[in-house]
CSV table of C-alpha atoms and ligand atoms in Angstrom, one decimal:
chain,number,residue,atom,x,y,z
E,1,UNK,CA,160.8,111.1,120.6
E,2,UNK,CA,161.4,114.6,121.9
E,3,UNK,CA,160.9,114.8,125.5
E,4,UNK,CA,160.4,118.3,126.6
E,5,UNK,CA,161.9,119.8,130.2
E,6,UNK,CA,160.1,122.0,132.0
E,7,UNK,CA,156.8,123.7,131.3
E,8,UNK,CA,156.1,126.6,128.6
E,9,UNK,CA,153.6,128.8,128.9
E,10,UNK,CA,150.7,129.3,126.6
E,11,UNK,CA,152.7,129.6,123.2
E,12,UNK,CA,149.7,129.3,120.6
E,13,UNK,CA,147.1,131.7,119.2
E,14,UNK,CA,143.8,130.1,118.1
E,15,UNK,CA,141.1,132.0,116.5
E,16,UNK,CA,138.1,130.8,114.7
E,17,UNK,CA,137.2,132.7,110.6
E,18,UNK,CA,133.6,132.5,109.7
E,19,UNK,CA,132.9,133.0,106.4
E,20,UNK,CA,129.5,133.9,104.4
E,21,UNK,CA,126.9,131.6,103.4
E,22,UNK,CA,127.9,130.2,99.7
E,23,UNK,CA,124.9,130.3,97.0
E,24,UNK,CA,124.7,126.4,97.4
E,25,UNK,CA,123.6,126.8,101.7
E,26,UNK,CA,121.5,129.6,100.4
E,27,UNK,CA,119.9,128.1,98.3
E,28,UNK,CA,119.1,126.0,100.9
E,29,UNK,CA,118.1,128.5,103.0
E,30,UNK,CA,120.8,127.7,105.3
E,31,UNK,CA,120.2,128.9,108.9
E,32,UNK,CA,122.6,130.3,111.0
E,33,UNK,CA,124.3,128.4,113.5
E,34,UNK,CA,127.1,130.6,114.7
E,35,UNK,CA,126.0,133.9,116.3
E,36,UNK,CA,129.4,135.9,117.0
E,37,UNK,CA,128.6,138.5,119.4
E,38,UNK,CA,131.5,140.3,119.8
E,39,UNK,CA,135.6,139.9,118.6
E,40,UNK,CA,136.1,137.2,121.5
E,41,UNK,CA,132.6,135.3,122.0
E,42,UNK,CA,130.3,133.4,119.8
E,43,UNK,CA,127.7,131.1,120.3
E,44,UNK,CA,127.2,127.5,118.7
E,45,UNK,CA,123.8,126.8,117.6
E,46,UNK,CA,122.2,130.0,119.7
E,47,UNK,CA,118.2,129.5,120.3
E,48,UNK,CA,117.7,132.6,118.4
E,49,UNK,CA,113.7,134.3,118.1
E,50,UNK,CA,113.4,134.0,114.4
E,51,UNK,CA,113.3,130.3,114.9
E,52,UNK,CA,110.0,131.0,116.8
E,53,UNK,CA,107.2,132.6,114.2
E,54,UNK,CA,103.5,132.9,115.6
E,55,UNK,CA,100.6,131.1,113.4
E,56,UNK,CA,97.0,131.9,114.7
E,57,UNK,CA,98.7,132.7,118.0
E,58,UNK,CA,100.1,129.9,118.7
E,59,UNK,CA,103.7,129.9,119.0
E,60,UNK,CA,105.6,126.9,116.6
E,61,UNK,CA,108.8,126.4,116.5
E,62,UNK,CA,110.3,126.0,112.9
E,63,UNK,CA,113.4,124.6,114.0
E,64,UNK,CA,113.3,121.2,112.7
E,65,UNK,CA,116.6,119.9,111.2
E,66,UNK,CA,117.5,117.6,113.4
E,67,UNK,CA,115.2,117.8,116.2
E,68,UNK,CA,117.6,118.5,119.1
E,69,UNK,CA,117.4,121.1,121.4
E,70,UNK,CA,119.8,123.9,121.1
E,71,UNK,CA,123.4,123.6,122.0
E,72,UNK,CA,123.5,127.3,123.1
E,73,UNK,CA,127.2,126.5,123.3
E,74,UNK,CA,129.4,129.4,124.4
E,75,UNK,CA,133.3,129.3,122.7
E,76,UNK,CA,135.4,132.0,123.9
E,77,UNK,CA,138.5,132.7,121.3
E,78,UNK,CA,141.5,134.9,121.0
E,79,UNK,CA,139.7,136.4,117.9
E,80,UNK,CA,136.5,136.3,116.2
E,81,UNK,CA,136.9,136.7,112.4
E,82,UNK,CA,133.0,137.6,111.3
E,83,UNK,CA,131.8,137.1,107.9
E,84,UNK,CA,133.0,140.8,106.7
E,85,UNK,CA,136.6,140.2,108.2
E,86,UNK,CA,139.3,140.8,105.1
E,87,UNK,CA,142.7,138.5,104.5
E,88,UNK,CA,144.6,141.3,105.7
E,89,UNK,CA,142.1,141.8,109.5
E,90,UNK,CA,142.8,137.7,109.7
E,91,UNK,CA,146.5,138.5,108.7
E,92,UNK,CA,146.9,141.6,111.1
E,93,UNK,CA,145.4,139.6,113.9
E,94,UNK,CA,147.3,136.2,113.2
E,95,UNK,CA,150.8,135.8,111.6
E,96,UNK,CA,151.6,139.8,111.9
E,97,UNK,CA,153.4,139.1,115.2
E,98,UNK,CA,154.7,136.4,114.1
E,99,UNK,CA,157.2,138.2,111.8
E,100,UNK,CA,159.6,139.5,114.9
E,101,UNK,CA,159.2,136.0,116.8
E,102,UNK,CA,160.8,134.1,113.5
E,103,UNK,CA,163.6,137.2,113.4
E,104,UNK,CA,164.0,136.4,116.9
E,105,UNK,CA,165.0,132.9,116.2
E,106,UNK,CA,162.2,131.1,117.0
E,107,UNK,CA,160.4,128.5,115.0
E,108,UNK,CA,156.3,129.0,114.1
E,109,UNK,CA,153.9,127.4,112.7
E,110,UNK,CA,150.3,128.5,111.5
E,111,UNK,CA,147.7,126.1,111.0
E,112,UNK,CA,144.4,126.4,108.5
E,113,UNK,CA,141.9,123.5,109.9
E,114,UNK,CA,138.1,122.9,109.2
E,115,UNK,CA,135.8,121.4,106.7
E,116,UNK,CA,137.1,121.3,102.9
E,117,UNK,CA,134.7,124.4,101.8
E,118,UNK,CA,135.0,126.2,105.0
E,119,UNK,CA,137.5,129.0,104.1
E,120,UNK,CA,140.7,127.2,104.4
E,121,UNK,CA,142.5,128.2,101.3
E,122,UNK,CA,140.9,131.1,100.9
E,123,UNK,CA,142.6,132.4,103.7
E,124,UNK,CA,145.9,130.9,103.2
E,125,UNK,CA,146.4,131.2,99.6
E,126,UNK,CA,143.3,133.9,98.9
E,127,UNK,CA,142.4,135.0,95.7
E,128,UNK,CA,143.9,137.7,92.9
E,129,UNK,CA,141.9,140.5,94.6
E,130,UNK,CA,142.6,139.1,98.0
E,131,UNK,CA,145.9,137.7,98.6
E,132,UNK,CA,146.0,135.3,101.6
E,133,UNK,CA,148.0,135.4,105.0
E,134,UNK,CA,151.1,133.3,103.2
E,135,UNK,CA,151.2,136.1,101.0
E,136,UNK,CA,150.9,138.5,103.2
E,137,UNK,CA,153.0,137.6,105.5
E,138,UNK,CA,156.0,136.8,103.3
E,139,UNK,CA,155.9,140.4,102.2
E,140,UNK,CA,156.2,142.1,105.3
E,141,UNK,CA,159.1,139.9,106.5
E,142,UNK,CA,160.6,140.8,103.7
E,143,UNK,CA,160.1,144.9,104.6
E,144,UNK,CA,161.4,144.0,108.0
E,145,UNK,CA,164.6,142.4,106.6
E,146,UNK,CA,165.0,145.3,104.7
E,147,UNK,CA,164.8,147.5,107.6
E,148,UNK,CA,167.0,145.9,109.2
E,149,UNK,CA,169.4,144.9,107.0
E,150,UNK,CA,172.2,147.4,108.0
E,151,UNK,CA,172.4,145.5,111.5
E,152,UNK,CA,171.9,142.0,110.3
E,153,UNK,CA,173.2,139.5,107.7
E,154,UNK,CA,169.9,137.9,106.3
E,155,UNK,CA,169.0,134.9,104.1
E,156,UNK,CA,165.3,133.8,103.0
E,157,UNK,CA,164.6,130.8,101.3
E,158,UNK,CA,161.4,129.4,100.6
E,159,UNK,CA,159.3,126.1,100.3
E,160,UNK,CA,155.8,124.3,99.4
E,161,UNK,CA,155.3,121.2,100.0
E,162,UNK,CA,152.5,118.2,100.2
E,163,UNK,CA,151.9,115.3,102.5
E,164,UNK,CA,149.2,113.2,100.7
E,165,UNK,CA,148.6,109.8,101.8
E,166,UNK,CA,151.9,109.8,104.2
E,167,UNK,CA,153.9,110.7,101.2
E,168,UNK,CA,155.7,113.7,100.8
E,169,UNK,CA,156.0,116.0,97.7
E,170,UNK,CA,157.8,119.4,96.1
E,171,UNK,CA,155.1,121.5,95.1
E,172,UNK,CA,157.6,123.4,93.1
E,173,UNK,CA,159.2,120.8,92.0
E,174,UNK,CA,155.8,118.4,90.9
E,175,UNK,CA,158.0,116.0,88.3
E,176,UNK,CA,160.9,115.6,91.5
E,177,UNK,CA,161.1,112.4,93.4
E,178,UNK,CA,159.0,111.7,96.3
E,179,UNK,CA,160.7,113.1,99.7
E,180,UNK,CA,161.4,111.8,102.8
E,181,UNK,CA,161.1,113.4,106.3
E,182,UNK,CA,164.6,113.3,108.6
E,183,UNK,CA,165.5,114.1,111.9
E,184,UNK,CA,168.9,115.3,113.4
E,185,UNK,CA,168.2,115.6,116.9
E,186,UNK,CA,165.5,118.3,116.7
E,187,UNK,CA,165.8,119.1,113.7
E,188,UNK,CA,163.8,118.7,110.9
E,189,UNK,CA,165.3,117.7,107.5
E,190,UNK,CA,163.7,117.2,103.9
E,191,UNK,CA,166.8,116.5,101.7
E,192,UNK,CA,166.3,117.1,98.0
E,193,UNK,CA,163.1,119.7,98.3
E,194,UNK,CA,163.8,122.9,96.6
E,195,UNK,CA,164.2,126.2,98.2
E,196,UNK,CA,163.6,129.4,96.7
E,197,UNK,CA,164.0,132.9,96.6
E,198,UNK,CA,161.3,135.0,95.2
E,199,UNK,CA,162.5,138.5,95.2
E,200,UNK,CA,159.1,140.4,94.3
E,201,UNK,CA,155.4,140.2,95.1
E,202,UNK,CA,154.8,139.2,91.5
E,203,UNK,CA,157.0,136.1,91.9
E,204,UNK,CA,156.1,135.0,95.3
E,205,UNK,CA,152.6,135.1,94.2
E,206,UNK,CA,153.2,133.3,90.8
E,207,UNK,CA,155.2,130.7,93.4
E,208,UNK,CA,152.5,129.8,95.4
E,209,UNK,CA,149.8,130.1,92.5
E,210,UNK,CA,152.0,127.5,91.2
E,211,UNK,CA,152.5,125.0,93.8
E,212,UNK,CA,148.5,125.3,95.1
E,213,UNK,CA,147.9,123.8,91.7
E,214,UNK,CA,150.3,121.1,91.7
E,215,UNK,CA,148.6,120.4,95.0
E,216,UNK,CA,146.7,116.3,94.8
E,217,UNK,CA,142.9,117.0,94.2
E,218,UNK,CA,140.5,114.2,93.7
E,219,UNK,CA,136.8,114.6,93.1
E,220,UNK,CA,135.0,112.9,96.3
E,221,UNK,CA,131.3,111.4,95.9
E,222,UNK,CA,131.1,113.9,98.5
E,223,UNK,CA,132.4,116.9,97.2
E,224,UNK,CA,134.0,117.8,93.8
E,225,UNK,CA,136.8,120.2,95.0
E,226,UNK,CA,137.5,117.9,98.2
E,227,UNK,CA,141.2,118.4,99.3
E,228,UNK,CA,143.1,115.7,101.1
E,229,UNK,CA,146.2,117.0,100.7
E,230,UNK,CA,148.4,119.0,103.5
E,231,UNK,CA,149.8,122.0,102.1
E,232,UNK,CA,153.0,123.3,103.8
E,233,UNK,CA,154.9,126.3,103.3
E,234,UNK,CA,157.2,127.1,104.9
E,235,UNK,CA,160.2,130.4,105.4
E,236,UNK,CA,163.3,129.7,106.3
E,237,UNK,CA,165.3,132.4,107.8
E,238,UNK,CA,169.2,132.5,108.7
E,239,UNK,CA,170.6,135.4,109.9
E,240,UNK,CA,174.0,136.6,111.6
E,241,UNK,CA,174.9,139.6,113.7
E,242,UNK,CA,176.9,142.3,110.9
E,243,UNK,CA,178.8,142.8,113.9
E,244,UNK,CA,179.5,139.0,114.8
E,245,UNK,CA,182.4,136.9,114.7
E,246,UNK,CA,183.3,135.3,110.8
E,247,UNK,CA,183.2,132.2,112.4
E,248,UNK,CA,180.0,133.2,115.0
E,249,UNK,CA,177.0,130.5,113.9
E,250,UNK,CA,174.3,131.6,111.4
E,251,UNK,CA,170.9,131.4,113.7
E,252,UNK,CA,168.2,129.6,111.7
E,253,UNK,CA,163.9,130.0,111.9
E,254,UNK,CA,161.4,128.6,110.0
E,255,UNK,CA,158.2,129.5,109.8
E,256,UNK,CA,155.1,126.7,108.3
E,257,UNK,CA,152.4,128.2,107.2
E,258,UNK,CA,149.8,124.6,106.8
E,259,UNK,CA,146.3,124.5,104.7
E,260,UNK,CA,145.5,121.2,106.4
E,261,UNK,CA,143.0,118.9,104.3
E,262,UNK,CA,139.6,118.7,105.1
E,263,UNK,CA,138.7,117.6,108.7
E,264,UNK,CA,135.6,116.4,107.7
E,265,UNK,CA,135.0,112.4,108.7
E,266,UNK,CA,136.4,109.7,105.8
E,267,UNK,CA,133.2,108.0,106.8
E,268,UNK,CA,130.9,110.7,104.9
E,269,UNK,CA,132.1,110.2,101.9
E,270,UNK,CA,131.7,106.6,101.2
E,271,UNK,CA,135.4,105.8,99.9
E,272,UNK,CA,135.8,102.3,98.9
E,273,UNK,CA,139.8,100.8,97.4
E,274,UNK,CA,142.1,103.8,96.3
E,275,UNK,CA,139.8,106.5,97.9
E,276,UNK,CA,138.9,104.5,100.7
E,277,UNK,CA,142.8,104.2,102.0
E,278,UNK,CA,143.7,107.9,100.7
E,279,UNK,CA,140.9,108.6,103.3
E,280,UNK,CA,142.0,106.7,106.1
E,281,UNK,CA,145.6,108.3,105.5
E,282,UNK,CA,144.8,111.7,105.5
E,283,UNK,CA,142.5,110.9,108.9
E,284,UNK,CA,146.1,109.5,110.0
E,285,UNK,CA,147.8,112.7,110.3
E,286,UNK,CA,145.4,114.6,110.8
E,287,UNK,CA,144.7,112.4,113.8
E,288,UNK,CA,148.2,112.2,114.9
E,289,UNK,CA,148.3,116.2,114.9
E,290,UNK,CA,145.1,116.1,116.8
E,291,UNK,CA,147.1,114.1,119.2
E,292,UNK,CA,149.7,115.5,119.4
E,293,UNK,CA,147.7,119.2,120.5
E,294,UNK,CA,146.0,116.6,122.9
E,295,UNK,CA,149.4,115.6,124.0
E,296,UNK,CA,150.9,119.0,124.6
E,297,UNK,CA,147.7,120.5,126.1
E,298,UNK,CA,147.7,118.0,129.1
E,299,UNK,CA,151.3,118.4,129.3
E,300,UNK,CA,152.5,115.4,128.4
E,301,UNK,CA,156.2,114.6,128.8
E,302,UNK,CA,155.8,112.3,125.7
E,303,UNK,CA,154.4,114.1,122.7
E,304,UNK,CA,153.5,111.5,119.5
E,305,UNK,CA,155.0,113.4,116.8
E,306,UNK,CA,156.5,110.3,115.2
E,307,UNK,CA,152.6,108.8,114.5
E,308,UNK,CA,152.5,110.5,111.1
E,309,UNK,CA,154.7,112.2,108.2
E,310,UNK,CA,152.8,115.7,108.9
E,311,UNK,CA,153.6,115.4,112.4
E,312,UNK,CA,157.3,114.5,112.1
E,313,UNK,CA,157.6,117.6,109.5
E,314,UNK,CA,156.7,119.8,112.3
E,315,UNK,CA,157.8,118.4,115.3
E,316,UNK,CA,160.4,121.2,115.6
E,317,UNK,CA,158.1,124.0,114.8
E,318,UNK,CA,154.9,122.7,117.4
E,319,UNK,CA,155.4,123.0,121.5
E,320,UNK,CA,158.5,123.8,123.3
E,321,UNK,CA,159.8,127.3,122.2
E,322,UNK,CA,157.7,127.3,119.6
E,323,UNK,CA,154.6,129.7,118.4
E,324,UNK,CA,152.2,128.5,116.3
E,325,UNK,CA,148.4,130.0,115.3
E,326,UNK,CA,145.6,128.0,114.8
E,327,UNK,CA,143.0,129.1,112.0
E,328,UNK,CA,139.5,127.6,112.7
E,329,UNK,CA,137.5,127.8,109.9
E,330,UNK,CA,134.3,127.4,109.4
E,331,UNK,CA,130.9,128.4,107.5
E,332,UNK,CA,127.6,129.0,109.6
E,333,UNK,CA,125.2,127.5,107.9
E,334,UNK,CA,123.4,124.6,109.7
E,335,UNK,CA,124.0,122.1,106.9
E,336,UNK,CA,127.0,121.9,108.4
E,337,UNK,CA,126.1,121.6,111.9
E,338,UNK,CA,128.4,119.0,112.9
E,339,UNK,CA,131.5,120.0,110.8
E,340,UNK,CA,131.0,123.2,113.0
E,341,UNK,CA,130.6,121.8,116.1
E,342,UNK,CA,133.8,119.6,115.6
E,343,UNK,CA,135.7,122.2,114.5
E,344,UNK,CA,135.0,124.6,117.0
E,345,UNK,CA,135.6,122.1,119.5
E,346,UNK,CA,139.3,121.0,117.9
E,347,UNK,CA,139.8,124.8,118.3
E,348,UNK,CA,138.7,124.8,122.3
E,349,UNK,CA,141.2,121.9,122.9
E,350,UNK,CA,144.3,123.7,121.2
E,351,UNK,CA,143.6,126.9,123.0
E,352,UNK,CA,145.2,124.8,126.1
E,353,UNK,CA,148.0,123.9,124.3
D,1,ADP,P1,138.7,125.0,101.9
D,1,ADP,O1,140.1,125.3,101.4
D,1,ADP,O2,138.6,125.0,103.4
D,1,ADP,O3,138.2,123.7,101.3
D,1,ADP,P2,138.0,127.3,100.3
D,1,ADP,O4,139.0,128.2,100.9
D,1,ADP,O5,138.4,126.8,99.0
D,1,ADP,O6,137.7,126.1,101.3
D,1,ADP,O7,136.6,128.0,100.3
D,1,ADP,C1,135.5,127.4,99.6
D,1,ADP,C2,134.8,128.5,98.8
D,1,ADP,O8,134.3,129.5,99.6
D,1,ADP,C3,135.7,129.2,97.8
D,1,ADP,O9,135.0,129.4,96.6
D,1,ADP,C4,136.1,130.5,98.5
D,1,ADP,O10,136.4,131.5,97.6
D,1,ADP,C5,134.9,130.8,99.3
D,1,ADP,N1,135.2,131.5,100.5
D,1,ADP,C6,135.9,130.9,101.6
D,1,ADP,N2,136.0,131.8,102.6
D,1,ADP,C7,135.5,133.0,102.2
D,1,ADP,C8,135.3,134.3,102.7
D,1,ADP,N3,135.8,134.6,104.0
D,1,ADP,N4,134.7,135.2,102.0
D,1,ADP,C9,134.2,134.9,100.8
D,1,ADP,N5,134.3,133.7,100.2
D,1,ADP,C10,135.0,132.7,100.9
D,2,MG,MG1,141.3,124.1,100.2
């Protein structure tokens, strides 16, 4: 257990990515529950007039999906990403600044939570046309190393990695042997997974094409593309002064970039045997990390990393010195009201982290 001295101010970033209605919520004719009124302020479930229509002058309200009175909830975020927002906005207003905190020695982690469907992977991995933050990111640190690689002695390695159902596996290595988690002291230790070091765009994005499709998928009664795997990549960075002592230590940063599994409850989905316990795993750590943010936010001298494999990989890289970025995504479409409201709520409570 790590016990942390002292307090640390506000070290994490959380901002909430809404993306567009998909044909299926269309088709629906999905309303909107998410009215973003500006880069910092949207509204949950906003009692909005075209919910109101006149017929023979009488005023109805056609609001009638679940009956409730509007929320009208107010969540106030470090950013807003509205439907229109691009993988590079989400990437220049996220991980960006994270690039001089890892060069700077200190750990980070970024986090992708919310509903499978909600946007998750999309803005992680992204598409051909729209690479995602992990890509994004790894390229500019690389252009920074370069920059400064007259002053600096620099070393980038890189790994993917999955933690389904409290197990751990190499993503780039799919056929390797199932890992295991270690600590030494603070550290964090994964013997035997692979690191690698792409040296272009092309192979970076080949790397992580790769690994995203070794990633555990099983079709769900609730949704065919459901993920219940945790993907974690992660940059590690060691670097030395040029001007340094031979014998000066090598300071080392990593920095995990997550595409949590769905957040949605095990409970929708009707698992029974296999699917059923795959279900209540992945609630496990995703629990445990929920606890954990629950833990730091109150300022807990006792933080539960050890409750779960996910946890224990990034108990060095969440709290103390450490940055990390929260993604929030989620769709707007009232069919997925309470996905939504969970998520934006899971959002609030890490803002306090
Ligand atoms: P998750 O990983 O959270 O389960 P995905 O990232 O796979 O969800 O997104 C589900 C679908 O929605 C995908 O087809 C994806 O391309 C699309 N999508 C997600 N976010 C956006 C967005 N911001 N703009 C356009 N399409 C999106
Ligand atoms: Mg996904």
């Amino acid at each position: 257990e790590v016990q942390f001295s002292g307090s640390s101010k506000a070290n994490v970033k959380v901002v909430v990515r809404v993306r567009p209605e998909n044909k299926r919520e269309l088709e629906h004719n999905a309303k909107c529950v998410v009215k973003v009124v500006d880069e910092h302020l949207l509204v949950f479930d906003p009692k909005e007039e075209e919910d109101d229509f006149f017929f023979q002058g009488v005023k109805q309200n056609v609001r009638d999906f679940n009956k409730k009175v509007h929320k009208e909830q107010k969540f106030m975020f470090e950013h807003i990403f509205d439907i229109n927002s691009t993988n590079q906005d989400v990437y220049d207003g996220t991980t960006k600044e994270l690039i001089d905190t890892v060069l700077d020695g200190y750990n980070c982690s970024v986090f992708a939570y919310g509903a499978t469907g909600a946007g998750k992977t999309f803005t992680m991995l992204g598409k051909p046309d729209m690479p995602g933050i992990t890509f994004l990111t790894v390229m500019a640190l690389y252009e920074r190393i370069e920059e400064i690689k007259e002053e600096k002695s620099i070393e980038v390695g890189v790994s993917y990695l999955e933690v389904y159902n409290e197990g751990v596996r190499d993503l780039l290595n799919p056929n390797g042997k199932p890992l295991n988690v270690q600590e030494n002291g603070l550290k964090v230790l994964v013997p035997g997974l692979s690191l690698h070091k792409p040296s272009n765009a092309e192979e970076l994005m080949k790397m992580l094409a790769f690994g995203n499709q070794n990633r555990t998928q099983h079709p769900t009664d609730a949704n065919a593309d459901s993920s219940r795997s945790h993907a974690v990549f992660q940059v590690f960075v060691k670097q030395k002064e040029r001007t340094a002592n031979v014998s000066a230590n090598y300071a080392l940063a990593k920095l995990s970039m997550i595409d949590l599994a769905g957040s949605e409850r095990g409970s929708a989905t009707g698992f029974r045997g296999a699917r059923f316990r795959e279900g209540a795993n992945i609630n496990k750590s995703l629990l445990a990390l929920g606890n954990c943010i629950n833990a730091l936010a109150d300022g807990m001298r006792h933080i539960p990393y050890r409750d779960s494999k996910l946890t224990r990989l990034l108990k060095d890289s969440l709290g103390g010195n450490c940055r990390s970025v929260m993604i929030a995504a989620v769709t707007r479409a009232h069919t997925s009201f309470e996905d939504i409201f969970n998520t934006l709520r899971y959002a609030e409570r890490a803002k306090t982290i």
